[in-house]
C-alpha cells in the first residue's frame, strides 16, 4: 500500500537535522506551522526569563504566534528598527538596556525572530550579555533559514566595514517555520536562492541538478520544494561548519562569489543590490574566472547563468562598475590578505577550492567578460 502524504499533514513535512559540535550541538527544525507548535520552543529554554528580539516588520506578522509557545514564562520583547543600517553598536547596546531594565539573569534565553540582521545582532548580544547566554534562532527569511541562522557567526557592522565586530556563538536551536516565507518579498526570496545555489556549486552537484529541475516550483514558493531546498542547504552548511567551525579551512568555501559580491555592494553603496543579488553576479564572475583558468567548461558556466537567471538574479555587474574599480574594492575586502586576493573558484559544478594564484589582469578580464 502507498503511504499518503497530504500537504496538509504538517508533521510529515517537518524535518529535523542536527549539527554536531560536541557540547555546542543543536537541532535545526524545518517545516510549515512550526511557530504554532506549542512544544517546540520550550525544551530549549532553561529558565523563566525570555527576551524575544524582532523588528518592526516581522513582529506584527509573527510575534503573537511565537508568544503562544511561551506561556508560563517571563517574556519580554525588544523590537528593533528594520534595516541593515541598524545592525550597529547602538541597536546592539539597546538590547542590553532592555535586558538590564528587566534584571535578566545569566540563565535567560534570547530568541531572534527575523532575518539575518535580527539573527546576527541578537546572537552577538547573547554572546556578550553577562559573558554569554543561550539564544534560539527563529529565522523568517529564506537567507536566514538556509545560511545565517546556522553556524554560529554573530556580529554587527562598523562604519569601516560589514560584520567587523562579532563572535562565534552557536544557538541552542534553530526553528525555521517555512510558512513565514509566504510574506517575504519576491526579491528577498530570490536573494536567499542565490545562497542555496552556492551550496550546489561548492559541494553538492546532485543538489545543483535538483535545483535545475525544481526551479519553477521554488519560484512559485511550492512548499514541498522549499522545504527540501532548505533542508539540503542546512545539511550542507552543517557539514561544512562541523568540519571547520571557526573558518580556518574549508568553511571559507562558503564565500564563493562573496569577494566579488562585496565589491559590488560596496561600489554601489550598501542597500542598492541585496547581498544575495551581489553574490549571484559574483558567482558568475568566479565561474568565468575558473573557465578562463581552464578549470571549468563553458557549458557549466552557461548552466550557472541560466539557473540564476531563472531565479530572477543578476548575472553581471551593475552598469558603471568596471573591472578596475571592482578590483580596487576587492583589495579592501577582509577576505583579501597581504595583497593577493584570496578567491573561491570552481573546478566543476559541485567542487570548489580557495586560491591566491590569480593575477589582477585575470580577475579584471573575468569581470568584464560577464558583461554582455
Ligand atoms: P534582513 O534581515 O534585513 O531581512 C530582509 C527584509 O525582510 C527585512 O526588511 C526584514 O524585516 C524582512 N523580513 C524578514 N522576514 C520576513 C517575513 N517573513 N516576511 C516579510 N518580511 C520579512 O536580511 P537577510 O537577507 O535575512 O539577512 C542579511 C543579513 O544576514 C546581513 O546582515 C548579513 O551580514 C547577515 N548574514 C549573516 C550570516 C551568518 O553566518 N551569520 C550569513 C549570511 C548573512
Ligand atoms: Mg552570504
mmCIF file of C-alpha atoms and ligand atoms in Angstrom:
data_model
loop_
_atom_site.group_PDB
_atom_site.id
_atom_site.type_symbol
_atom_site.label_atom_id
_atom_site.label_comp_id
_atom_site.label_asym_id
_atom_site.label_seq_id
_atom_site.Cartn_x
_atom_site.Cartn_y
_atom_site.Cartn_z
ATOM 1 C CA UNK A 1 0.000 0.000 0.000
ATOM 2 C CA UNK A 2 1.074 3.547 -0.604
ATOM 3 C CA UNK A 3 1.718 5.992 2.149
ATOM 4 C CA UNK A 4 -0.474 9.041 1.735
ATOM 5 C CA UNK A 5 1.459 12.269 2.212
ATOM 6 C CA UNK A 6 -1.018 15.102 2.176
ATOM 7 C CA UNK A 7 0.427 18.610 2.012
ATOM 8 C CA UNK A 8 -1.881 19.428 4.914
ATOM 9 C CA UNK A 9 -0.347 16.840 7.167
ATOM 10 C CA UNK A 10 2.364 19.098 8.514
ATOM 11 C CA UNK A 11 4.034 16.555 10.755
ATOM 12 C CA UNK A 12 5.054 14.530 7.692
ATOM 13 C CA UNK A 13 6.707 17.592 6.201
ATOM 14 C CA UNK A 14 8.654 18.579 9.303
ATOM 15 C CA UNK A 15 12.350 17.818 9.267
ATOM 16 C CA UNK A 16 14.964 17.760 11.967
ATOM 17 C CA UNK A 17 18.686 17.976 11.317
ATOM 18 C CA UNK A 18 21.373 18.022 13.946
ATOM 19 C CA UNK A 19 24.565 19.983 13.818
ATOM 20 C CA UNK A 20 27.226 18.110 15.740
ATOM 21 C CA UNK A 21 29.679 20.351 17.540
ATOM 22 C CA UNK A 22 30.252 18.443 20.762
ATOM 23 C CA UNK A 23 28.901 20.422 23.707
ATOM 24 C CA UNK A 24 27.659 23.087 21.298
ATOM 25 C CA UNK A 25 25.496 20.713 19.186
ATOM 26 C CA UNK A 26 21.947 21.747 18.329
ATOM 27 C CA UNK A 27 18.911 20.779 16.281
ATOM 28 C CA UNK A 28 17.545 22.575 13.219
ATOM 29 C CA UNK A 29 13.791 22.157 12.759
ATOM 30 C CA UNK A 30 12.373 22.899 9.311
ATOM 31 C CA UNK A 31 8.749 22.848 8.232
ATOM 32 C CA UNK A 32 5.374 24.577 7.979
ATOM 33 C CA UNK A 33 3.418 25.638 11.027
ATOM 34 C CA UNK A 34 6.326 25.329 13.456
ATOM 35 C CA UNK A 35 5.552 28.660 15.147
ATOM 36 C CA UNK A 36 2.168 27.244 16.085
ATOM 37 C CA UNK A 37 3.606 24.052 17.588
ATOM 38 C CA UNK A 38 3.253 24.701 21.315
ATOM 39 C CA UNK A 39 6.003 22.364 22.475
ATOM 40 C CA UNK A 40 8.793 23.221 20.083
ATOM 41 C CA UNK A 41 10.439 26.160 21.860
ATOM 42 C CA UNK A 42 10.027 25.075 25.461
ATOM 43 C CA UNK A 43 12.679 22.281 25.564
ATOM 44 C CA UNK A 44 15.425 24.752 24.564
ATOM 45 C CA UNK A 45 14.622 27.282 27.251
ATOM 46 C CA UNK A 46 16.395 26.638 30.549
ATOM 47 C CA UNK A 47 14.939 29.193 32.955
ATOM 48 C CA UNK A 48 11.991 31.561 33.193
ATOM 49 C CA UNK A 49 13.339 34.724 31.579
ATOM 50 C CA UNK A 50 12.969 35.003 27.794
ATOM 51 C CA UNK A 51 13.625 38.055 25.601
ATOM 52 C CA UNK A 52 12.247 37.937 22.074
ATOM 53 C CA UNK A 53 14.176 40.236 19.745
ATOM 54 C CA UNK A 54 12.478 41.081 16.453
ATOM 55 C CA UNK A 55 11.939 44.091 14.216
ATOM 56 C CA UNK A 56 9.102 46.425 13.244
ATOM 57 C CA UNK A 57 8.304 44.415 10.088
ATOM 58 C CA UNK A 58 8.418 40.870 11.440
ATOM 59 C CA UNK A 59 6.968 41.398 14.929
ATOM 60 C CA UNK A 60 3.465 42.421 13.721
ATOM 61 C CA UNK A 61 3.407 39.314 11.481
ATOM 62 C CA UNK A 62 4.749 36.556 13.729
ATOM 63 C CA UNK A 63 5.408 37.631 17.306
ATOM 64 C CA UNK A 64 1.951 36.683 18.550
ATOM 65 C CA UNK A 65 2.249 33.102 17.227
ATOM 66 C CA UNK A 66 5.680 32.783 18.788
ATOM 67 C CA UNK A 67 4.450 34.086 22.145
ATOM 68 C CA UNK A 68 1.738 31.433 22.227
ATOM 69 C CA UNK A 69 4.516 28.863 22.654
ATOM 70 C CA UNK A 70 5.972 30.725 25.624
ATOM 71 C CA UNK A 71 3.089 30.685 28.103
ATOM 72 C CA UNK A 72 4.084 30.389 31.735
ATOM 73 C CA UNK A 73 7.437 32.099 31.135
ATOM 74 C CA UNK A 74 8.529 35.661 31.896
ATOM 75 C CA UNK A 75 8.586 37.011 28.349
ATOM 76 C CA UNK A 76 9.901 40.434 27.326
ATOM 77 C CA UNK A 77 10.204 41.936 23.855
ATOM 78 C CA UNK A 78 12.766 44.118 22.180
ATOM 79 C CA UNK A 79 11.602 45.424 18.796
ATOM 80 C CA UNK A 80 14.373 46.854 16.635
ATOM 81 C CA UNK A 81 14.033 49.212 13.678
ATOM 82 C CA UNK A 82 14.203 47.347 10.340
ATOM 83 C CA UNK A 83 17.281 47.553 8.125
ATOM 84 C CA UNK A 84 20.932 46.694 7.660
ATOM 85 C CA UNK A 85 21.835 50.278 8.673
ATOM 86 C CA UNK A 86 20.588 49.484 12.181
ATOM 87 C CA UNK A 87 22.901 46.472 12.510
ATOM 88 C CA UNK A 88 25.301 48.520 14.597
ATOM 89 C CA UNK A 89 26.570 49.354 18.023
ATOM 90 C CA UNK A 90 23.609 51.490 19.151
ATOM 91 C CA UNK A 91 20.945 48.899 18.357
ATOM 92 C CA UNK A 92 23.050 46.144 19.895
ATOM 93 C CA UNK A 93 23.560 48.209 23.039
ATOM 94 C CA UNK A 94 19.806 48.816 23.210
ATOM 95 C CA UNK A 95 19.251 45.079 23.726
ATOM 96 C CA UNK A 96 21.390 45.245 26.882
ATOM 97 C CA UNK A 97 19.352 48.237 28.103
ATOM 98 C CA UNK A 98 16.197 46.130 27.705
ATOM 99 C CA UNK A 99 17.749 43.088 29.431
ATOM 100 C CA UNK A 100 19.140 45.084 32.340
ATOM 101 C CA UNK A 101 15.957 47.121 32.838
ATOM 102 C CA UNK A 102 14.167 43.813 33.466
ATOM 103 C CA UNK A 103 17.022 42.385 35.554
ATOM 104 C CA UNK A 104 17.554 39.455 33.230
ATOM 105 C CA UNK A 105 19.984 36.950 34.704
ATOM 106 C CA UNK A 106 22.699 34.743 33.250
ATOM 107 C CA UNK A 107 20.267 31.863 32.753
ATOM 108 C CA UNK A 108 17.938 33.859 30.486
ATOM 109 C CA UNK A 109 17.278 32.957 26.827
ATOM 110 C CA UNK A 110 17.175 35.327 23.863
ATOM 111 C CA UNK A 111 15.039 34.444 20.829
ATOM 112 C CA UNK A 112 15.878 36.018 17.468
ATOM 113 C CA UNK A 113 12.706 36.301 15.364
ATOM 114 C CA UNK A 114 13.526 37.712 11.934
ATOM 115 C CA UNK A 115 16.013 37.705 9.094
ATOM 116 C CA UNK A 116 19.783 37.673 9.182
ATOM 117 C CA UNK A 117 20.062 41.168 10.613
ATOM 118 C CA UNK A 118 17.988 40.317 13.697
ATOM 119 C CA UNK A 119 19.734 36.940 13.995
ATOM 120 C CA UNK A 120 23.262 38.360 13.814
ATOM 121 C CA UNK A 121 22.639 41.194 16.245
ATOM 122 C CA UNK A 122 20.686 39.055 18.735
ATOM 123 C CA UNK A 123 23.285 36.305 18.589
ATOM 124 C CA UNK A 124 26.043 38.788 19.275
ATOM 125 C CA UNK A 125 24.074 40.275 22.186
ATOM 126 C CA UNK A 126 23.639 36.728 23.552
ATOM 127 C CA UNK A 127 27.373 36.101 23.115
ATOM 128 C CA UNK A 128 28.207 39.125 25.258
ATOM 129 C CA UNK A 129 25.407 39.581 27.811
ATOM 130 C CA UNK A 130 26.876 38.567 31.151
ATOM 131 C CA UNK A 131 29.669 36.791 29.213
ATOM 132 C CA UNK A 132 27.255 34.656 27.232
ATOM 133 C CA UNK A 133 23.642 33.458 27.450
ATOM 134 C CA UNK A 134 21.589 30.995 25.373
ATOM 135 C CA UNK A 135 19.770 32.015 22.250
ATOM 136 C CA UNK A 136 17.341 30.419 19.808
ATOM 137 C CA UNK A 137 17.224 31.340 16.128
ATOM 138 C CA UNK A 138 13.761 31.645 14.573
ATOM 139 C CA UNK A 139 14.720 32.706 11.031
ATOM 140 C CA UNK A 140 11.977 34.214 8.859
ATOM 141 C CA UNK A 141 13.786 34.939 5.575
ATOM 142 C CA UNK A 142 14.980 32.272 3.149
ATOM 143 C CA UNK A 143 18.520 33.601 3.511
ATOM 144 C CA UNK A 144 18.364 33.268 7.277
ATOM 145 C CA UNK A 145 16.805 29.780 7.062
ATOM 146 C CA UNK A 146 19.489 28.429 4.709
ATOM 147 C CA UNK A 147 22.503 30.378 5.859
ATOM 148 C CA UNK A 148 22.775 32.973 8.619
ATOM 149 C CA UNK A 149 20.863 31.157 11.399
ATOM 150 C CA UNK A 150 23.143 28.103 11.162
ATOM 151 C CA UNK A 151 26.811 28.063 12.084
ATOM 152 C CA UNK A 152 27.218 30.479 14.964
ATOM 153 C CA UNK A 153 28.636 33.550 13.265
ATOM 154 C CA UNK A 154 27.146 36.581 15.007
ATOM 155 C CA UNK A 155 28.004 40.233 14.776
ATOM 156 C CA UNK A 156 27.355 43.826 13.852
ATOM 157 C CA UNK A 157 28.716 46.303 11.332
ATOM 158 C CA UNK A 158 31.315 49.002 11.991
ATOM 159 C CA UNK A 159 31.269 52.186 9.889
ATOM 160 C CA UNK A 160 34.572 50.937 8.421
ATOM 161 C CA UNK A 161 33.220 47.531 7.361
ATOM 162 C CA UNK A 162 30.406 44.974 7.393
ATOM 163 C CA UNK A 163 30.396 42.319 10.145
ATOM 164 C CA UNK A 164 33.692 43.674 11.522
ATOM 165 C CA UNK A 165 32.661 43.231 15.173
ATOM 166 C CA UNK A 166 31.360 39.864 16.310
ATOM 167 C CA UNK A 167 31.792 36.481 17.908
ATOM 168 C CA UNK A 168 31.279 32.805 17.252
ATOM 169 C CA UNK A 169 28.307 31.878 19.422
ATOM 170 C CA UNK A 170 26.150 28.883 18.480
ATOM 171 C CA UNK A 171 22.389 28.949 19.108
ATOM 172 C CA UNK A 172 20.787 26.176 21.213
ATOM 173 C CA UNK A 173 18.198 25.511 18.486
ATOM 174 C CA UNK A 174 17.114 26.782 15.065
ATOM 175 C CA UNK A 175 13.402 26.756 14.266
ATOM 176 C CA UNK A 176 12.691 27.531 10.602
ATOM 177 C CA UNK A 177 8.943 27.843 10.033
ATOM 178 C CA UNK A 178 8.608 27.768 6.249
ATOM 179 C CA UNK A 179 5.136 29.331 6.400
ATOM 180 C CA UNK A 180 6.813 32.642 7.237
ATOM 181 C CA UNK A 181 8.227 32.735 3.711
ATOM 182 C CA UNK A 182 4.737 33.441 2.351
ATOM 183 C CA UNK A 183 5.042 37.120 3.322
ATOM 184 C CA UNK A 184 8.612 37.560 2.102
ATOM 185 C CA UNK A 185 9.061 39.992 -0.837
ATOM 186 C CA UNK A 186 9.983 38.172 -4.089
ATOM 187 C CA UNK A 187 13.364 39.902 -4.300
ATOM 188 C CA UNK A 188 14.273 38.687 -0.810
ATOM 189 C CA UNK A 189 13.241 35.135 -1.751
ATOM 190 C CA UNK A 190 15.486 35.253 -4.830
ATOM 191 C CA UNK A 191 18.382 36.604 -2.753
ATOM 192 C CA UNK A 192 18.054 33.567 -0.487
ATOM 193 C CA UNK A 193 18.019 31.265 -3.516
ATOM 194 C CA UNK A 194 21.441 32.640 -4.526
ATOM 195 C CA UNK A 195 22.928 31.167 -1.334
ATOM 196 C CA UNK A 196 21.045 27.911 -1.995
ATOM 197 C CA UNK A 197 22.658 27.667 -5.458
ATOM 198 C CA UNK A 198 26.007 28.311 -3.774
ATOM 199 C CA UNK A 199 25.799 25.019 -1.816
ATOM 200 C CA UNK A 200 25.212 23.086 -5.030
ATOM 201 C CA UNK A 201 28.143 24.790 -6.702
ATOM 202 C CA UNK A 202 30.701 24.334 -3.939
ATOM 203 C CA UNK A 203 29.985 20.765 -2.812
ATOM 204 C CA UNK A 204 26.735 19.156 -3.952
ATOM 205 C CA UNK A 205 26.384 18.547 -7.712
ATOM 206 C CA UNK A 206 23.234 16.408 -7.262
ATOM 207 C CA UNK A 207 21.632 19.340 -5.418
ATOM 208 C CA UNK A 208 22.508 21.654 -8.323
ATOM 209 C CA UNK A 209 20.761 19.212 -10.722
ATOM 210 C CA UNK A 210 17.769 19.109 -8.383
ATOM 211 C CA UNK A 211 17.624 22.930 -8.325
ATOM 212 C CA UNK A 212 17.529 22.998 -12.128
ATOM 213 C CA UNK A 213 14.645 20.515 -12.076
ATOM 214 C CA UNK A 214 12.692 22.352 -9.368
ATOM 215 C CA UNK A 215 13.489 25.997 -10.255
ATOM 216 C CA UNK A 216 9.921 26.843 -11.277
ATOM 217 C CA UNK A 217 8.459 25.216 -8.171
ATOM 218 C CA UNK A 218 10.854 27.206 -5.988
ATOM 219 C CA UNK A 219 9.995 30.495 -7.727
ATOM 220 C CA UNK A 220 6.320 29.697 -7.139
ATOM 221 C CA UNK A 221 7.058 29.045 -3.451
ATOM 222 C CA UNK A 222 5.939 25.426 -3.658
ATOM 223 C CA UNK A 223 6.046 24.333 -0.014
ATOM 224 C CA UNK A 224 7.499 20.872 -0.594
ATOM 225 C CA UNK A 225 10.245 22.196 -2.862
ATOM 226 C CA UNK A 226 11.164 24.991 -0.452
ATOM 227 C CA UNK A 227 11.390 22.634 2.499
ATOM 228 C CA UNK A 228 13.661 20.292 0.569
ATOM 229 C CA UNK A 229 15.863 23.185 -0.609
ATOM 230 C CA UNK A 230 16.190 24.480 2.958
ATOM 231 C CA UNK A 231 16.901 21.030 4.361
ATOM 232 C CA UNK A 232 19.617 20.256 1.804
ATOM 233 C CA UNK A 233 21.144 23.701 2.252
ATOM 234 C CA UNK A 234 21.254 23.341 6.044
ATOM 235 C CA UNK A 235 22.687 19.838 5.679
ATOM 236 C CA UNK A 236 25.497 21.201 3.523
ATOM 237 C CA UNK A 237 26.147 24.139 5.806
ATOM 238 C CA UNK A 238 26.094 21.891 8.878
ATOM 239 C CA UNK A 239 28.682 19.544 7.355
ATOM 240 C CA UNK A 240 30.989 22.428 6.494
ATOM 241 C CA UNK A 241 30.646 24.016 9.938
ATOM 242 C CA UNK A 242 31.144 20.658 11.680
ATOM 243 C CA UNK A 243 34.425 20.230 9.811
ATOM 244 C CA UNK A 244 35.639 23.792 10.372
ATOM 245 C CA UNK A 245 33.631 25.731 12.957
ATOM 246 C CA UNK A 246 35.967 28.742 13.084
ATOM 247 C CA UNK A 247 36.784 29.117 9.378
ATOM 248 C CA UNK A 248 40.400 28.034 9.495
ATOM 249 C CA UNK A 249 39.974 25.941 6.350
ATOM 250 C CA UNK A 250 37.079 24.687 4.237
ATOM 251 C CA UNK A 251 34.413 26.958 5.742
ATOM 252 C CA UNK A 252 35.970 29.637 3.506
ATOM 253 C CA UNK A 253 34.383 27.826 0.524
ATOM 254 C CA UNK A 254 31.043 29.261 1.695
ATOM 255 C CA UNK A 255 32.391 32.584 0.447
ATOM 256 C CA UNK A 256 32.015 31.592 -3.228
ATOM 257 C CA UNK A 257 31.007 34.755 -5.092
ATOM 258 C CA UNK A 258 31.301 36.841 -1.941
ATOM 259 C CA UNK A 259 34.585 38.680 -2.581
ATOM 260 C CA UNK A 260 33.225 39.850 -5.944
ATOM 261 C CA UNK A 261 29.809 40.377 -4.356
ATOM 262 C CA UNK A 262 31.098 42.559 -1.538
ATOM 263 C CA UNK A 263 32.881 44.717 -4.106
ATOM 264 C CA UNK A 264 29.545 45.195 -5.914
ATOM 265 C CA UNK A 265 27.768 46.036 -2.651
ATOM 266 C CA UNK A 266 30.495 48.480 -1.610
ATOM 267 C CA UNK A 267 30.738 50.022 -5.095
ATOM 268 C CA UNK A 268 27.008 50.704 -5.296
ATOM 269 C CA UNK A 269 26.663 51.723 -1.659
ATOM 270 C CA UNK A 270 25.097 49.064 0.555
ATOM 271 C CA UNK A 271 21.360 48.677 0.144
ATOM 272 C CA UNK A 272 21.036 49.140 -3.609
ATOM 273 C CA UNK A 273 21.543 45.493 -4.559
ATOM 274 C CA UNK A 274 20.639 42.876 -1.978
ATOM 275 C CA UNK A 275 23.519 40.749 -0.690
ATOM 276 C CA UNK A 276 22.205 37.630 -2.462
ATOM 277 C CA UNK A 277 21.930 39.533 -5.743
ATOM 278 C CA UNK A 278 25.554 40.651 -5.470
ATOM 279 C CA UNK A 279 26.590 37.087 -4.595
ATOM 280 C CA UNK A 280 24.756 35.761 -7.681
ATOM 281 C CA UNK A 281 26.691 38.080 -10.015
ATOM 282 C CA UNK A 282 29.839 37.295 -8.020
ATOM 283 C CA UNK A 283 29.377 33.542 -8.504
ATOM 284 C CA UNK A 284 29.139 34.076 -12.266
ATOM 285 C CA UNK A 285 32.402 36.061 -12.131
ATOM 286 C CA UNK A 286 34.060 33.269 -10.144
ATOM 287 C CA UNK A 287 32.765 30.738 -12.685
ATOM 288 C CA UNK A 288 34.005 32.841 -15.597
ATOM 289 C CA UNK A 289 37.439 33.222 -13.980
ATOM 290 C CA UNK A 290 37.523 29.452 -13.391
ATOM 291 C CA UNK A 291 36.721 28.926 -17.065
ATOM 292 C CA UNK A 292 39.490 31.295 -18.147
ATOM 293 C CA UNK A 293 41.910 29.308 -15.991
ATOM 294 C CA UNK A 294 40.796 26.136 -17.764
ATOM 295 C CA UNK A 295 39.147 24.586 -14.699
ATOM 296 C CA UNK A 296 35.513 24.815 -15.759
ATOM 297 C CA UNK A 297 33.946 24.325 -19.188
ATOM 298 C CA UNK A 298 31.788 26.884 -20.956
ATOM 299 C CA UNK A 299 28.724 24.627 -20.699
ATOM 300 C CA UNK A 300 28.979 24.680 -16.888
ATOM 301 C CA UNK A 301 29.212 28.488 -16.854
ATOM 302 C CA UNK A 302 26.070 28.634 -19.031
ATOM 303 C CA UNK A 303 24.188 26.298 -16.690
ATOM 304 C CA UNK A 304 25.067 28.516 -13.724
ATOM 305 C CA UNK A 305 23.984 31.687 -15.525
ATOM 306 C CA UNK A 306 20.748 30.051 -16.679
ATOM 307 C CA UNK A 307 19.740 28.822 -13.222
ATOM 308 C CA UNK A 308 20.439 32.176 -11.544
ATOM 309 C CA UNK A 309 18.543 33.971 -14.315
ATOM 310 C CA UNK A 310 15.522 31.708 -13.781
ATOM 311 C CA UNK A 311 15.555 32.779 -10.143
ATOM 312 C CA UNK A 312 15.451 36.411 -11.283
ATOM 313 C CA UNK A 313 19.001 37.086 -10.108
ATOM 314 C CA UNK A 314 21.596 39.280 -11.827
ATOM 315 C CA UNK A 315 24.478 37.523 -13.642
ATOM 316 C CA UNK A 316 26.636 40.550 -14.489
ATOM 317 C CA UNK A 317 27.938 43.532 -12.519
ATOM 318 C CA UNK A 318 25.807 46.675 -12.455
ATOM 319 C CA UNK A 319 26.421 49.031 -15.368
ATOM 320 C CA UNK A 320 29.018 51.626 -14.474
ATOM 321 C CA UNK A 321 31.005 49.357 -12.185
ATOM 322 C CA UNK A 322 34.041 48.360 -14.249
ATOM 323 C CA UNK A 323 36.602 45.631 -13.672
ATOM 324 C CA UNK A 324 39.243 48.063 -12.464
ATOM 325 C CA UNK A 325 37.027 49.691 -9.830
ATOM 326 C CA UNK A 326 35.788 46.251 -8.748
ATOM 327 C CA UNK A 327 39.364 45.094 -8.248
ATOM 328 C CA UNK A 328 40.135 48.163 -6.147
ATOM 329 C CA UNK A 329 37.136 47.406 -3.941
ATOM 330 C CA UNK A 330 38.097 43.730 -3.680
ATOM 331 C CA UNK A 331 41.525 44.687 -2.377
ATOM 332 C CA UNK A 332 39.968 46.179 0.766
ATOM 333 C CA UNK A 333 37.744 43.160 1.399
ATOM 334 C CA UNK A 334 38.544 41.332 4.631
ATOM 335 C CA UNK A 335 38.995 38.061 2.762
ATOM 336 C CA UNK A 336 41.934 39.569 0.891
ATOM 337 C CA UNK A 337 45.137 39.097 2.868
ATOM 338 C CA UNK A 338 48.578 40.507 2.122
ATOM 339 C CA UNK A 339 47.698 41.977 -1.271
ATOM 340 C CA UNK A 340 46.792 38.814 -3.168
ATOM 341 C CA UNK A 341 43.015 38.341 -3.427
ATOM 342 C CA UNK A 342 42.005 35.029 -1.895
ATOM 343 C CA UNK A 343 39.247 33.726 -4.120
ATOM 344 C CA UNK A 344 36.943 30.742 -4.106
ATOM 345 C CA UNK A 345 36.865 29.244 -7.602
ATOM 346 C CA UNK A 346 35.249 26.195 -9.202
ATOM 347 C CA UNK A 347 36.740 23.023 -10.603
ATOM 348 C CA UNK A 348 33.384 21.835 -11.845
ATOM 349 C CA UNK A 349 29.809 22.162 -10.621
ATOM 350 C CA UNK A 350 29.960 20.811 -7.077
ATOM 351 C CA UNK A 351 33.676 21.288 -6.496
ATOM 352 C CA UNK A 352 35.379 24.428 -5.191
ATOM 353 C CA UNK A 353 38.780 25.498 -3.949
ATOM 354 C CA UNK A 354 40.439 28.551 -2.444
ATOM 355 C CA UNK A 355 43.274 30.084 -4.408
ATOM 356 C CA UNK A 356 45.520 33.120 -4.304
ATOM 357 C CA UNK A 357 47.101 32.180 -7.586
ATOM 358 C CA UNK A 358 45.362 34.629 -9.917
ATOM 359 C CA UNK A 359 46.576 37.932 -11.273
ATOM 360 C CA UNK A 360 44.814 41.290 -11.186
ATOM 361 C CA UNK A 361 44.567 41.140 -15.003
ATOM 362 C CA UNK A 362 42.833 37.747 -14.931
ATOM 363 C CA UNK A 363 40.345 38.994 -12.339
ATOM 364 C CA UNK A 364 39.527 42.132 -14.319
ATOM 365 C CA UNK A 365 39.181 40.164 -17.540
ATOM 366 C CA UNK A 366 36.702 37.747 -15.964
ATOM 367 C CA UNK A 367 34.616 40.585 -14.506
ATOM 368 C CA UNK A 368 34.433 42.332 -17.850
ATOM 369 C CA UNK A 369 33.663 39.040 -19.636
ATOM 370 C CA UNK A 370 30.458 38.573 -17.595
ATOM 371 C CA UNK A 371 29.062 41.796 -19.046
ATOM 372 C CA UNK A 372 27.418 41.349 -22.416
HETATM 373 P P1 LIG B 1 17.139 41.064 6.669
HETATM 374 O O1 LIG B 1 17.280 40.502 7.990
HETATM 375 O O2 LIG B 1 17.418 42.522 6.503
HETATM 376 O O3 LIG B 1 15.683 40.748 6.108
HETATM 377 C C1 LIG B 1 15.302 41.239 4.853
HETATM 378 C C2 LIG B 1 13.991 42.034 4.919
HETATM 379 O O4 LIG B 1 12.897 41.118 5.055
HETATM 380 C C3 LIG B 1 13.897 42.949 6.120
HETATM 381 O O5 LIG B 1 13.219 44.111 5.747
HETATM 382 C C4 LIG B 1 13.061 42.128 7.101
HETATM 383 O O6 LIG B 1 12.403 42.915 8.059
HETATM 384 C C5 LIG B 1 12.102 41.473 6.176
HETATM 385 N N1 LIG B 1 11.516 40.224 6.634
HETATM 386 C C6 LIG B 1 12.095 39.258 7.388
HETATM 387 N N2 LIG B 1 11.287 38.192 7.480
HETATM 388 C C7 LIG B 1 10.160 38.495 6.787
HETATM 389 C C8 LIG B 1 8.960 37.785 6.517
HETATM 390 N N3 LIG B 1 8.796 36.525 6.912
HETATM 391 N N4 LIG B 1 8.004 38.407 5.800
HETATM 392 C C9 LIG B 1 8.203 39.665 5.332
HETATM 393 N N5 LIG B 1 9.321 40.382 5.536
HETATM 394 C C10 LIG B 1 10.291 39.780 6.258
HETATM 395 O O7 LIG B 1 18.089 40.324 5.591
HETATM 396 P P2 LIG B 1 18.523 38.804 5.427
HETATM 397 O O8 LIG B 1 18.767 38.650 3.983
HETATM 398 O O9 LIG B 1 17.619 37.879 6.128
HETATM 399 O O10 LIG B 1 19.922 38.762 6.187
HETATM 400 C C11 LIG B 1 21.004 39.581 5.792
HETATM 401 C C12 LIG B 1 21.950 39.739 6.953
HETATM 402 O O11 LIG B 1 22.427 38.457 7.325
HETATM 403 C C13 LIG B 1 23.170 40.574 6.656
HETATM 404 O O12 LIG B 1 23.373 41.477 7.712
HETATM 405 C C14 LIG B 1 24.301 39.572 6.584
HETATM 406 O O13 LIG B 1 25.537 40.119 7.003
HETATM 407 C C15 LIG B 1 23.830 38.512 7.520
HETATM 408 N N6 LIG B 1 24.373 37.178 7.259
HETATM 409 C C16 LIG B 1 24.927 36.509 8.289
HETATM 410 C C17 LIG B 1 25.424 35.240 8.111
HETATM 411 C C18 LIG B 1 25.973 34.489 9.267
HETATM 412 O O14 LIG B 1 26.561 33.412 9.079
HETATM 413 N N7 LIG B 1 25.802 34.964 10.467
HETATM 414 C C19 LIG B 1 25.358 34.635 6.858
HETATM 415 C C20 LIG B 1 24.767 35.336 5.816
HETATM 416 C C21 LIG B 1 24.276 36.610 6.029
HETATM 417 MG MG1 LIG B 2 26.302 35.368 2.060
#
